[in-house]
Coordinates of C-alpha atoms and ligand atoms in Angstrom, one line a residue:
X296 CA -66.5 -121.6 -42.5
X297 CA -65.7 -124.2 -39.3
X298 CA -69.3 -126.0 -38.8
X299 CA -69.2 -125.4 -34.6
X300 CA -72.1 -128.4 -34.7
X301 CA -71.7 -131.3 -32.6
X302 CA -74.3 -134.5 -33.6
X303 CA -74.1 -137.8 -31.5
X304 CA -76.2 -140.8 -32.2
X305 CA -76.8 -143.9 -30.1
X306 CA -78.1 -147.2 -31.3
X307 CA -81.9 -147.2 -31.4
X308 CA -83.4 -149.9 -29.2
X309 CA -85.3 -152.9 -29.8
X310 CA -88.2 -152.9 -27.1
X311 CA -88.9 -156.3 -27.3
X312 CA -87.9 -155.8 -23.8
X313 CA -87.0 -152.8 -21.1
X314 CA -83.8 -151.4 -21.4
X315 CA -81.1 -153.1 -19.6
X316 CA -77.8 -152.4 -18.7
X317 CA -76.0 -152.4 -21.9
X318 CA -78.6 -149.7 -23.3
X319 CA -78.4 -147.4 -20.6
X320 CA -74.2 -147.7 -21.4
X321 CA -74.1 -146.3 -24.4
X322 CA -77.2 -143.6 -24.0
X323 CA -74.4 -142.6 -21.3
X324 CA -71.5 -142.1 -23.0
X325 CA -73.6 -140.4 -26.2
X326 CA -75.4 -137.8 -23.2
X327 CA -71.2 -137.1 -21.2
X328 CA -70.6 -135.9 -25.1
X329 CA -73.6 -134.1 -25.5
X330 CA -72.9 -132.5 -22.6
X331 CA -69.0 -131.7 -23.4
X332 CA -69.8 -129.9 -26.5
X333 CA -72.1 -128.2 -25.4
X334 CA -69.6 -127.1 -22.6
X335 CA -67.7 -126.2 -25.4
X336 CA -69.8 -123.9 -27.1
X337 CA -70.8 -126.3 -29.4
X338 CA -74.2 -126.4 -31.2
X339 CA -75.5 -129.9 -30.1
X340 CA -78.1 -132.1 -31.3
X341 CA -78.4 -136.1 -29.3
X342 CA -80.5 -138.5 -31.3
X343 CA -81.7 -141.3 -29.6
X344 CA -84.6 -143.7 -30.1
X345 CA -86.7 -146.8 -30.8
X346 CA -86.2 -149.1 -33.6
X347 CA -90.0 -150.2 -33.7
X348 CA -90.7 -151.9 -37.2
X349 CA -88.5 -155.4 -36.0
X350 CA -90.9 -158.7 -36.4
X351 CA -89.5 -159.6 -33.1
X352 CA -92.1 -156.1 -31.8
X353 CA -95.2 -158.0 -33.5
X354 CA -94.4 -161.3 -31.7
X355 CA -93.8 -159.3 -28.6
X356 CA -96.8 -158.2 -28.6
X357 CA -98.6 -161.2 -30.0
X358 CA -97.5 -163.0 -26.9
X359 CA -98.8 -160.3 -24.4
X360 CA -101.8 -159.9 -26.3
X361 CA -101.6 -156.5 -27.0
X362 CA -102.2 -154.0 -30.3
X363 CA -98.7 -153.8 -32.1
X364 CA -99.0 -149.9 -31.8
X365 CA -100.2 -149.9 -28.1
X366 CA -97.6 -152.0 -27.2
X367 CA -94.7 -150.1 -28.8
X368 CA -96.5 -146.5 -27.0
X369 CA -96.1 -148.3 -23.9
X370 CA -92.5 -149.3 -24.7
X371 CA -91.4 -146.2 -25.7
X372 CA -92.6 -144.2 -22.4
X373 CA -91.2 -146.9 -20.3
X374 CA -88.0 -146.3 -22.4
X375 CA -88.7 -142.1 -22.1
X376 CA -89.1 -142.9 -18.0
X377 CA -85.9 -144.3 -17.7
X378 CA -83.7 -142.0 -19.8
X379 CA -85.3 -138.8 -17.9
X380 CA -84.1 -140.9 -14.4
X381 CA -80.9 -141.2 -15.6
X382 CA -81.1 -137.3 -17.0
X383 CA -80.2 -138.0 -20.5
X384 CA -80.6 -134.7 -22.2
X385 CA -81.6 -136.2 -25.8
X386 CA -82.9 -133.3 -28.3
X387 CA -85.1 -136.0 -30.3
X388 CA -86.3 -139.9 -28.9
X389 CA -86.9 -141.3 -32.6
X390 CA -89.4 -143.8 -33.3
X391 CA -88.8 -145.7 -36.2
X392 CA -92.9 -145.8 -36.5
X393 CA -93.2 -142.3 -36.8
X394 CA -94.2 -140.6 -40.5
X395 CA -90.8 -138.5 -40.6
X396 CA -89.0 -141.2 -40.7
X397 CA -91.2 -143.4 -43.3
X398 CA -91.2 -140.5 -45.2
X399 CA -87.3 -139.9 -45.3
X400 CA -86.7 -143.6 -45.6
X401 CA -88.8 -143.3 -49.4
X402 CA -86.9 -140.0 -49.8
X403 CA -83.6 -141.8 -49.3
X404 CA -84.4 -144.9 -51.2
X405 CA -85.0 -142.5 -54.7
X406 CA -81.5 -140.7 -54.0
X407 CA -80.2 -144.8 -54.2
X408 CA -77.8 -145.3 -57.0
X409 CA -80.1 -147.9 -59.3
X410 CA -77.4 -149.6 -60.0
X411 CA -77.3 -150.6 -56.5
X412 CA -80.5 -152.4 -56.0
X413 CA -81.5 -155.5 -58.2
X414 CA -83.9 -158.0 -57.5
X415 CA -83.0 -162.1 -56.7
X416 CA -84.2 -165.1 -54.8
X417 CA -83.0 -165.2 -51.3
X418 CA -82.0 -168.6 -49.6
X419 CA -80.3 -168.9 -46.5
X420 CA -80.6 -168.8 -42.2
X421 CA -82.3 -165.8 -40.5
X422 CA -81.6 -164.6 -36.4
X423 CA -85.3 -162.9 -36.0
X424 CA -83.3 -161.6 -32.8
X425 CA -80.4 -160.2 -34.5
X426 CA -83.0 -159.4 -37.5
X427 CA -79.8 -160.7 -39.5
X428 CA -79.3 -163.4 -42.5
X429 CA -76.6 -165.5 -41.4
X430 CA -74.3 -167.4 -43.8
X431 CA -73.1 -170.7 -42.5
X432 CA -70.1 -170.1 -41.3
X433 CA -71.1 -167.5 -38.9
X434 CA -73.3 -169.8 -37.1
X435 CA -71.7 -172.1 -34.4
X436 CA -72.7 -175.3 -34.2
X437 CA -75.6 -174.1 -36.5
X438 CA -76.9 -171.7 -33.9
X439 CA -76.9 -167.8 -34.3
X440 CA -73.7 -167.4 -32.2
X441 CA -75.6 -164.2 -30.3
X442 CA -78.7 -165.8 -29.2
X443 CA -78.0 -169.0 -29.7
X444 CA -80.8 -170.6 -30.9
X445 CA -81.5 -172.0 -34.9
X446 CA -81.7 -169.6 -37.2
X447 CA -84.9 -170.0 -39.5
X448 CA -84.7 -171.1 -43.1
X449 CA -86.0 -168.9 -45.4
X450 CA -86.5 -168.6 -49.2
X451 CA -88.1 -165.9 -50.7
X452 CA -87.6 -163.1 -54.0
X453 CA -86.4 -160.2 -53.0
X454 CA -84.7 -156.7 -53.3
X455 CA -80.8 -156.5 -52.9
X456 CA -78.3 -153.9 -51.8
X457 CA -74.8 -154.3 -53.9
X458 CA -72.9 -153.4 -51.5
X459 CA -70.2 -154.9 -52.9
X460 CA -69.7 -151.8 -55.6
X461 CA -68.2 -149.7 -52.7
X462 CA -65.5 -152.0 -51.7
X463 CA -63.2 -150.7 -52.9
X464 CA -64.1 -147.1 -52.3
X465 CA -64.3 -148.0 -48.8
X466 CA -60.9 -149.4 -48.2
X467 CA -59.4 -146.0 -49.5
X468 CA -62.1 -144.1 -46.9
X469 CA -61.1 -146.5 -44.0
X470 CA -57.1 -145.8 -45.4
X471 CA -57.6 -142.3 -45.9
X472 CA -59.2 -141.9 -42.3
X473 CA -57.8 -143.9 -39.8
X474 CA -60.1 -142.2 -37.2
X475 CA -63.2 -143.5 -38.6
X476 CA -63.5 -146.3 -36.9
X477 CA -62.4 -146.3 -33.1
X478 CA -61.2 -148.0 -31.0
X479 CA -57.9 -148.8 -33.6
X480 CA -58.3 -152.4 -32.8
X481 CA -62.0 -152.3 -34.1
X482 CA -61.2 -150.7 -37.1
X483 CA -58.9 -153.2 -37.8
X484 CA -61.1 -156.1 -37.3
X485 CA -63.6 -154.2 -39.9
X486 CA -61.3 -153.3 -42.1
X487 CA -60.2 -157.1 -42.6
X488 CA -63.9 -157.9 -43.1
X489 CA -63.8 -155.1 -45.4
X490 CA -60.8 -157.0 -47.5
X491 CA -62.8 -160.4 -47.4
X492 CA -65.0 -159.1 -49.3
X493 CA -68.6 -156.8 -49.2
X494 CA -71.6 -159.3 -49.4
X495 CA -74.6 -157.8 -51.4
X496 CA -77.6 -157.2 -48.6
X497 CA -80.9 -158.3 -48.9
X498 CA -82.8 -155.1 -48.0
X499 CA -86.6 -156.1 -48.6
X500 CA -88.2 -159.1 -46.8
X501 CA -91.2 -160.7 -48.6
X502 CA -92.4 -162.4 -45.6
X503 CA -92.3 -159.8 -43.1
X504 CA -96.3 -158.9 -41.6
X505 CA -94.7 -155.4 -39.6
X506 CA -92.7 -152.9 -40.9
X507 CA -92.5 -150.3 -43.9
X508 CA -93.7 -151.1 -47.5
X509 CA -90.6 -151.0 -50.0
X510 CA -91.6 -148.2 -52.4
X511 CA -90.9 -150.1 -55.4
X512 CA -92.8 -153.1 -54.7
X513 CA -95.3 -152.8 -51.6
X514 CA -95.6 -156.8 -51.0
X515 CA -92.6 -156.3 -49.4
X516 CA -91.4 -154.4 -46.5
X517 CA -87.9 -153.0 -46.1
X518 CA -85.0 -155.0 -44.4
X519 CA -85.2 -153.4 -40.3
X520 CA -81.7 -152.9 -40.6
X521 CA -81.9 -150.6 -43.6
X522 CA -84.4 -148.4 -42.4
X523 CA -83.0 -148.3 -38.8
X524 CA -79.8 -147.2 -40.0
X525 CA -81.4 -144.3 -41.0
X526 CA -82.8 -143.1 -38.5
X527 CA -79.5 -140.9 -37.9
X528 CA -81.0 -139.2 -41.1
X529 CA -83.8 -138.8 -40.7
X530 CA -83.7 -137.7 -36.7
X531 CA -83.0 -134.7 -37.8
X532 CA -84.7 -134.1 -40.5
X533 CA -83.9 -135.6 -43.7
X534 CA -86.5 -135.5 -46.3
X535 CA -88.8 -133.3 -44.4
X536 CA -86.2 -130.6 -43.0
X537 CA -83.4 -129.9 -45.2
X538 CA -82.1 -126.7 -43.5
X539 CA -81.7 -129.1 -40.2
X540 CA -80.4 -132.1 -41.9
X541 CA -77.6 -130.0 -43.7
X542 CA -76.5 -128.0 -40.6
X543 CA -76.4 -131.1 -38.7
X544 CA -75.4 -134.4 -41.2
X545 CA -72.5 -135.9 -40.9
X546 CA -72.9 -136.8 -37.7
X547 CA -69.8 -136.3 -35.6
X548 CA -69.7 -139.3 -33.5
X549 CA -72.2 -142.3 -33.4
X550 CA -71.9 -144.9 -30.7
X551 CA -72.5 -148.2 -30.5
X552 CA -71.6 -151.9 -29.4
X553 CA -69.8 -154.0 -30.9
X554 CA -72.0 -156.5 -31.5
X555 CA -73.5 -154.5 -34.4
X556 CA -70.5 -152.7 -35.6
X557 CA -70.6 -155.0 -39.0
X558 CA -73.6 -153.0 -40.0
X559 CA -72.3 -149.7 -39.0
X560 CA -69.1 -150.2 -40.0
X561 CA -69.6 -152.0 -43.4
X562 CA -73.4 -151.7 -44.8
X563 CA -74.0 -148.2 -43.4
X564 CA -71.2 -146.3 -44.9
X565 CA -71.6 -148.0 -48.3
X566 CA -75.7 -146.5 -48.0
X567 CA -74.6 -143.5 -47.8
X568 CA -71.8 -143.4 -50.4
X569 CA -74.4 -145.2 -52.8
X570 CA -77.0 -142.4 -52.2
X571 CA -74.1 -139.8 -52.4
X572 CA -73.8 -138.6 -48.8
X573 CA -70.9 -137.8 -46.5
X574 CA -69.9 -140.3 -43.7
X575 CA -69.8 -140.1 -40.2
X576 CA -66.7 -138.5 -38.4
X577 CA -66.4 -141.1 -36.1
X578 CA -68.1 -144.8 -35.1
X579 CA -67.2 -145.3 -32.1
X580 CA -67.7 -149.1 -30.8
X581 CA -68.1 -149.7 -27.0
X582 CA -67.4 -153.2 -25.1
X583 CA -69.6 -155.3 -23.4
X584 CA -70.8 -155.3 -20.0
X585 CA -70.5 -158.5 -17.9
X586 CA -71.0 -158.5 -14.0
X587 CA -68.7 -160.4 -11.6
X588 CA -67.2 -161.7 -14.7
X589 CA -69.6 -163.3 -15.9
X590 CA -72.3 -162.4 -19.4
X591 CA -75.5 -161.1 -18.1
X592 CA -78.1 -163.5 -18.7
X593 CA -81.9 -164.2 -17.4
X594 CA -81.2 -167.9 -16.3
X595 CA -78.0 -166.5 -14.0
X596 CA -80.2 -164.2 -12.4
X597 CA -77.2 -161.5 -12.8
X598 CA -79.0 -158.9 -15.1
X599 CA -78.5 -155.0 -13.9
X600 CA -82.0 -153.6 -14.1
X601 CA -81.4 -150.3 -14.8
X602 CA -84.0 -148.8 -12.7
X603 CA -83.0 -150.8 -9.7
X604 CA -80.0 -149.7 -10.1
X605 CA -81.1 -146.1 -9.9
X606 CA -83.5 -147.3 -6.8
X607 CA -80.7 -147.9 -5.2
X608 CA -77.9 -145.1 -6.5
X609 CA -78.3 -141.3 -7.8
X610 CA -78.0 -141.2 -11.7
X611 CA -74.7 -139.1 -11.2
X612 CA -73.5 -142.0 -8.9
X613 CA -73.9 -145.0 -11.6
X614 CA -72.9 -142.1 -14.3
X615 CA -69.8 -141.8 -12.8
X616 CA -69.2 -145.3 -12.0
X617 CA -70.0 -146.8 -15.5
X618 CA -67.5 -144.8 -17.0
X619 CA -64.3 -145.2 -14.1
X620 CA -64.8 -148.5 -13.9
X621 CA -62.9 -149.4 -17.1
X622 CA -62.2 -147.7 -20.5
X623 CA -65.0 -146.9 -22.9
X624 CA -64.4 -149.3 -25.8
X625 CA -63.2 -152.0 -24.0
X626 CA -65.4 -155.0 -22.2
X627 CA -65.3 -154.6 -18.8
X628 CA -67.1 -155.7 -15.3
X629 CA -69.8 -154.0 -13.3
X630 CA -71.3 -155.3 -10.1
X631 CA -72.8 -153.5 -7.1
X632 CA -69.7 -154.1 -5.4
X633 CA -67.5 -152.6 -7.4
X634 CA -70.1 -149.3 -7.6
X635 CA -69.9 -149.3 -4.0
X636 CA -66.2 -149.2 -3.9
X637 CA -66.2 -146.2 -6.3
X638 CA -69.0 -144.4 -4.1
X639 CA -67.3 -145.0 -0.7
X640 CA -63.1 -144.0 -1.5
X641 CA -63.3 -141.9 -4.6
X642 CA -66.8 -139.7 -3.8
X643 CA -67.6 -140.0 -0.8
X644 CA -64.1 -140.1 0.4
X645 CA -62.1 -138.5 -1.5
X646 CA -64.2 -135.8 -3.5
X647 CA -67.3 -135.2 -1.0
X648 CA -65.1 -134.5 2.0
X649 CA -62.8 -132.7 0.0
X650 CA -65.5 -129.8 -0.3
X651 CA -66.9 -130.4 2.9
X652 CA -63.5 -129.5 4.3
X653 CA -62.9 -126.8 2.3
X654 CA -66.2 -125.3 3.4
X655 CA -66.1 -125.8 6.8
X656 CA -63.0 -124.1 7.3
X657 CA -64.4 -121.5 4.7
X658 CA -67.1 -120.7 7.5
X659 CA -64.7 -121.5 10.5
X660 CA -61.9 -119.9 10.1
X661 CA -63.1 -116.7 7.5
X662 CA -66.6 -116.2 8.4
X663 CA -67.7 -118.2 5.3
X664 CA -66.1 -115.2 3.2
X665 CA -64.4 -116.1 -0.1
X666 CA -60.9 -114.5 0.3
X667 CA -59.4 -112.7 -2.8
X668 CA -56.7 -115.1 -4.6
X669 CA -53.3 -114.3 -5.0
X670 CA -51.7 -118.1 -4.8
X671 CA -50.7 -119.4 -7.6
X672 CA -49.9 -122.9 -6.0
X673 CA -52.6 -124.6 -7.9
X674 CA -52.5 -122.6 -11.1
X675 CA -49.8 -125.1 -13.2
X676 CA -52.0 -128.1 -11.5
X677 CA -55.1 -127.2 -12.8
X678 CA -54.2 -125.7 -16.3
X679 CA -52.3 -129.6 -16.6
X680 CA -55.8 -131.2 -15.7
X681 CA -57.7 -129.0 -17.8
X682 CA -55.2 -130.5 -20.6
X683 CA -55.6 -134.1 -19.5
X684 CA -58.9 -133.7 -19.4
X685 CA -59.9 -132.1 -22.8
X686 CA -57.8 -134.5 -25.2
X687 CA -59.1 -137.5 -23.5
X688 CA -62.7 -136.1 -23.9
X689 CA -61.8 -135.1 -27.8
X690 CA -61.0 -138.6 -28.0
X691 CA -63.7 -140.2 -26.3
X692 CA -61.7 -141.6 -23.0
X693 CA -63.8 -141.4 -20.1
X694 CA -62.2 -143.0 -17.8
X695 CA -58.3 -140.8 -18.6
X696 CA -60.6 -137.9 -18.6
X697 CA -62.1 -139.1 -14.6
X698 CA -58.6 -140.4 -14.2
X699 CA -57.1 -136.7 -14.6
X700 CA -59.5 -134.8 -12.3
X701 CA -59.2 -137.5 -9.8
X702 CA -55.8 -136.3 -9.7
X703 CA -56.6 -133.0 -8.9
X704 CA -58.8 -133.7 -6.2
X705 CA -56.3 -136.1 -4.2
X706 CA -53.6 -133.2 -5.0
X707 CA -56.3 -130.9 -3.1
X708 CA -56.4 -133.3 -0.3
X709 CA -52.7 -133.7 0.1
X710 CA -52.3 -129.7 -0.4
X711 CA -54.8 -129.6 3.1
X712 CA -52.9 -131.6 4.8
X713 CA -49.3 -130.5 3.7
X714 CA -50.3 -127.1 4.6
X715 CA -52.6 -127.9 7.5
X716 CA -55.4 -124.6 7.5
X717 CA -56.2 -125.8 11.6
X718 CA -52.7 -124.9 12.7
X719 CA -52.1 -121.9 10.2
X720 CA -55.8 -120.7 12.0
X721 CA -54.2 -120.2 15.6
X722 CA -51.5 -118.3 14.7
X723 CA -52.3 -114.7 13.8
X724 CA -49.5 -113.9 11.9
X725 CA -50.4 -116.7 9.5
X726 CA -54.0 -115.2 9.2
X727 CA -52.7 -114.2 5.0
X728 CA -51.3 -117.4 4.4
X729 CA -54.5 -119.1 5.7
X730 CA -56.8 -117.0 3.4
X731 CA -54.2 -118.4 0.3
X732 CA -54.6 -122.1 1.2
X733 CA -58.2 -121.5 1.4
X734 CA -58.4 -119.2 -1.6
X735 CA -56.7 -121.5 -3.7
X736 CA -59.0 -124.6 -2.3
X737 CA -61.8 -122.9 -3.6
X738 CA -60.7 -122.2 -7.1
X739 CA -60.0 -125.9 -7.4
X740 CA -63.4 -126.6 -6.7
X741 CA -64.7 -124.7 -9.1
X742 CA -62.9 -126.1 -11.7
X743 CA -63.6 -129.8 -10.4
X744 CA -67.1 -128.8 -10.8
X745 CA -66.9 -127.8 -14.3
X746 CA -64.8 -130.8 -14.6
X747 CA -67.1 -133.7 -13.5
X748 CA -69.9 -131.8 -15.0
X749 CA -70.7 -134.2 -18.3
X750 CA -70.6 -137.1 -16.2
X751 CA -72.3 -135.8 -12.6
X752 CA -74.5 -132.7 -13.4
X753 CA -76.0 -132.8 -10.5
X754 CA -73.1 -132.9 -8.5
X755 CA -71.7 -130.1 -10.5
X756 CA -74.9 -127.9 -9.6
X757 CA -74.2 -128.8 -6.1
X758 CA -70.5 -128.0 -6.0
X759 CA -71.1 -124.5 -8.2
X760 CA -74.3 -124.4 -5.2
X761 CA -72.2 -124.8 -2.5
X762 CA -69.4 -122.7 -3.3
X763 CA -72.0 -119.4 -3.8
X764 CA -72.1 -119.1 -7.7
X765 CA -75.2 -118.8 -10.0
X766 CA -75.8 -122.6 -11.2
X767 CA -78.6 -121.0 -13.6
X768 CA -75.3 -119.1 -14.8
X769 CA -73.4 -121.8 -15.8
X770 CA -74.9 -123.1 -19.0
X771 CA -74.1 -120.9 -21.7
X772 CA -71.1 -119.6 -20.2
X773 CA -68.4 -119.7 -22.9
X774 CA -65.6 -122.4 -22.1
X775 CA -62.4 -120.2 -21.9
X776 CA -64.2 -118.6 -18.7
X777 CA -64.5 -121.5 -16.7
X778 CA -60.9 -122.3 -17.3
X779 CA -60.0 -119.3 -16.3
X780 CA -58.1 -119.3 -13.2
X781 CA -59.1 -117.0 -10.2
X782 CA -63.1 -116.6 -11.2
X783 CA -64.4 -116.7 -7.7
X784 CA -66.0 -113.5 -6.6
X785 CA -63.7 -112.6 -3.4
X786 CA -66.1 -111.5 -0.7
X787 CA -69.1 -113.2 -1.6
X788 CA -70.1 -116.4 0.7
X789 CA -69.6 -119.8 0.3
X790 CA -73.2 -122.0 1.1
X791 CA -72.1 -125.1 2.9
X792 CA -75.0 -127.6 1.9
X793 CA -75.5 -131.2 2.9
X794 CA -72.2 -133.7 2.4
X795 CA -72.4 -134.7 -1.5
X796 CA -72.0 -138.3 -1.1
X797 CA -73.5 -139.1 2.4
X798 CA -72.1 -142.7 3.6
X799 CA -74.4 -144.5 6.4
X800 CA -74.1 -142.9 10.0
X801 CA -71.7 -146.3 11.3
X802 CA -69.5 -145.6 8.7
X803 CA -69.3 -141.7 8.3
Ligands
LIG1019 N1 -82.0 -152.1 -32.9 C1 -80.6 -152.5 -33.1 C2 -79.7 -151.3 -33.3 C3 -80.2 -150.5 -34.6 S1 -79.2 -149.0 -34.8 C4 -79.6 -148.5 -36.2 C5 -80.1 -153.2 -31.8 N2 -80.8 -153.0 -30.7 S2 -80.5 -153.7 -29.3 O1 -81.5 -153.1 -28.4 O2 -80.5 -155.1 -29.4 O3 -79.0 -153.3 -28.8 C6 -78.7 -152.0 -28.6 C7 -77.3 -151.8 -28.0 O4 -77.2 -152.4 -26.8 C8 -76.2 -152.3 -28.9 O5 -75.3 -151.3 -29.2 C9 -75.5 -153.4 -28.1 O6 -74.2 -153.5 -28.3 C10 -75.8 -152.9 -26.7 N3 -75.7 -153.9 -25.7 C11 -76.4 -155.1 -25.5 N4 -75.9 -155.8 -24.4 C12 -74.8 -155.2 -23.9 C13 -73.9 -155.4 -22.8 N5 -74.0 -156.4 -22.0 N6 -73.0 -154.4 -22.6 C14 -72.9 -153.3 -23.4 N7 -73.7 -153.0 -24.4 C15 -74.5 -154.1 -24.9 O7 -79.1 -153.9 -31.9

């Protein structure tokens, strides 16, 4: 039987610091799929989280003098705060510290071929802010080429991962799946990493002071990486709810930059085939975020605080924005300019006074009463978008999916003023064909309420609001329904509210 599940991951976040930009990104793009499949019908379940056991936490909270524990409570509500402004509708916020997860982590470490694991000395740089060993030739100028600083030299005995016994094994999977890994020119790049060669992991640090005790030897704790990778086990469930972890593992797509892709894309898959489970549908590895063209950085004074952001913006706004703005996958710009731009033509402009409009003449012209629809002017327009729009969803392309109902609502706005409702009102005789341009108007908005829905519920609310419906009928409704076209209830009233998008009074 078809699984009709839908499991998204994000990354879990170090909170060494708040979240910035980058975070808020891809806890975006993971909550517009939530929220498409369960459009859809699908049963969902969004994992997000912490990933609390790095040594960088301890010396965070070393340096402000704080409890390790306290500190990472703190973090983790600061982290909750934010998510809920930008209404990310997560099912589960993991914490890495939490006993579920210890507990599945032991759990998955017996399933662990034995083969796999073997004990050795360990010599060789170390990125405490990548929580990565580096070989030399990664480093640039001997510097971790992320943070830039020298890595630390360490030497100590510990566990390994032989990775390198699914090499092979994962060539064919990355052959036999081209879809894996997106976008293609990602998967290319891992799969020629792949064909260098899989380096055994070290998966067990003997120096580490934080983190959770490797089962088979508790002087040492378990590599970060290791055990944050499975969080996407055990957030839902493994090794204490098997009836949850089977209806919901593999995960259908998990999202994530591309800065960590390596261990997603190489280490991860070759955990799971070692402990015998099924891989991921889909990795999916976003780009990076600079502003104004240039990397966001502390000492350029160009970082996007998140909750400034929103200080200044609704969520939908930035939501909406984020994803226009350039294509999910690739590295793109951001600034406030450029979110102003977007708010001022293609909101405020374009789709705000498109409904405003609509409305107004809704109440002007026919009492505010929706009119039955017999048009069918918009009917091949709409089924078109609603095509656009789902395969570049399926396929995780925002910005062809806000492309395509952009479309729609510019061919609403050239439709008004082609068929101009204020001179069709003074004519009597036109009185029908008024109430089919209007009709028609509606329908559209309905749909391009649906349509912006995963990336602007709020506005959705609104629209469905303003044109009369039930908003507290709309989730749950199944998804052939709201594609339907001619669902307005004729001769019920439309509820003109405030503009969507207000602009200031000089510029209105
Ligand atoms: N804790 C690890 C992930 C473990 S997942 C099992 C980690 N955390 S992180 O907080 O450093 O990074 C989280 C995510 O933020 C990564 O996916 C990274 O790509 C993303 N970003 C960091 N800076 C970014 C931009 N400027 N733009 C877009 N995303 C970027 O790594």
């Amino acid at each position: 039987m078809k699984r009709n599940t839908f499991y998204v991951t994000t990354p879990i976040y170090y909170v060494n610091a708040k979240p910035h930009i980058g975070s808020l990104y891809a806890t975006l793009a993971a909550d517009v799929l939530a929220r498409w499949h369960r459009m859809k019908g699908a049963d969902v379940f969004f994992l997000t989280g912490t990933d609390e056991n790095s040594q960088k936490t301890l010396k965070a909270a070393e340096k402000e003098g704080v409890e390790p524990m306290k500190y990472l409570d703190d973090m983790a509500a600061a982290w909750k705060e934010i998510w809920s402004q930008f209404d990310i509708s997560y099912d589960r916020f993991i914490r890495t510290t939490e006993a579920d997860h210890h507990r599945g982590v032991q759990e998955f470490f017996k399933r662990l071929n034995p083969r796999d694991v073997y004990k050795a000395p360990y010599e060789g740089w170390y990125c405490v802010g990548c929580e990565e060993f580096y070989p030399e030739d990664r480093l640039v100028d001997g510097a971790c080429p992320i943070h830039k600083t020298k890595p630390e030299w360490i030497r100590e005995e510990n566990y390994f991962f032989k990775a390198s016994n699914y090499q092979e094994a994962l060539v064919a999977y990355y052959e036999a799946h081209p879809e894996f890994i997106q976008p293609a020119a990602r998967r290319n790049e891992m799969l020629g990493f792949l064909k260098q060669g899989l380096k055994d992991t070290s998966i067990t640090r003997a120096g580490a002071r934080w983190g959770i005790p490797f089962p088979q030897d508790e002087s040492q704790r378990i590599y970060v990486w290791f055990e944050a990778l499975l969080n996407y086990m055990t957030g839902i469930g493994y090794g204490v709810d098997a009836e949850r972890f089977e209806r919901f593992w593999p995960a259908q797509v998990q999202v994530l930059g591309k800065d960590i892709a390596r261990f997603h894309a190489l280490l991860w898959p070759a955990m799971l085939l070692s402990a015998g489970f099924a891989l991921p549908e889909k990795l999916f590895v976003h780009g990076f975020i600079t502003v104004n063209g240039e990397k966001m950085s502390k000492s350029l004074g160009n970082v996007i605080d998140p909750l400034e952001l929103r200080a200044k913006y609704p969520s939908d706004v930035v939501r909406y924005t984020l994803f226009r703005e350039f294509p999910f996958g690739q590295d793109g710009d951001f600034s406030y300019e450029k979110l102003d731009a977007r708010y001022r033509q293609e909101l405020a402009n374009e789709l705000g006074n498109l409904l405003h409009r609509v409305l107004s003449m809704t109440e002007r012209y026919l009492d505010g009463v929706i009119p039955r629809l017999g048009s069918e002017d918009f009917r091949a327009v709409v089924s078109d978008t609603w095509n656009a729009y789902e395969s570049a969803m399926d396929a995780v392309d925002f910005s062809r999916a806000l492309e395509a109902t952009r479309a729609l609502v510019t061919f609403c706005n050239e439709y008004i003023e082609q068929h101009k409702p204020w001179v069709l009102a003074k004519d009597p005789a036109s009185r029908e064909r008024l109430s089919q341009v209007l009709a028609g108007l509606l329908e559209s908005l309905r749909h391009i309420g649906w349509l912006v829905r995963p990336f602007m519920p709020r506005i959705s609310d609104e629209i469905f609001t303003q044109l009369g419906l039930d908003v507290a009928r709309a989730d749950g409704m199944p998804f052939s329904e709201m594609k339907i076209w001619n669902c307005l209830p004729a001769g019920a009233r439309v509820r003109k509210g405030q503009p969507l998008f207000p602009l200031p009074e000089k510029d209105a």
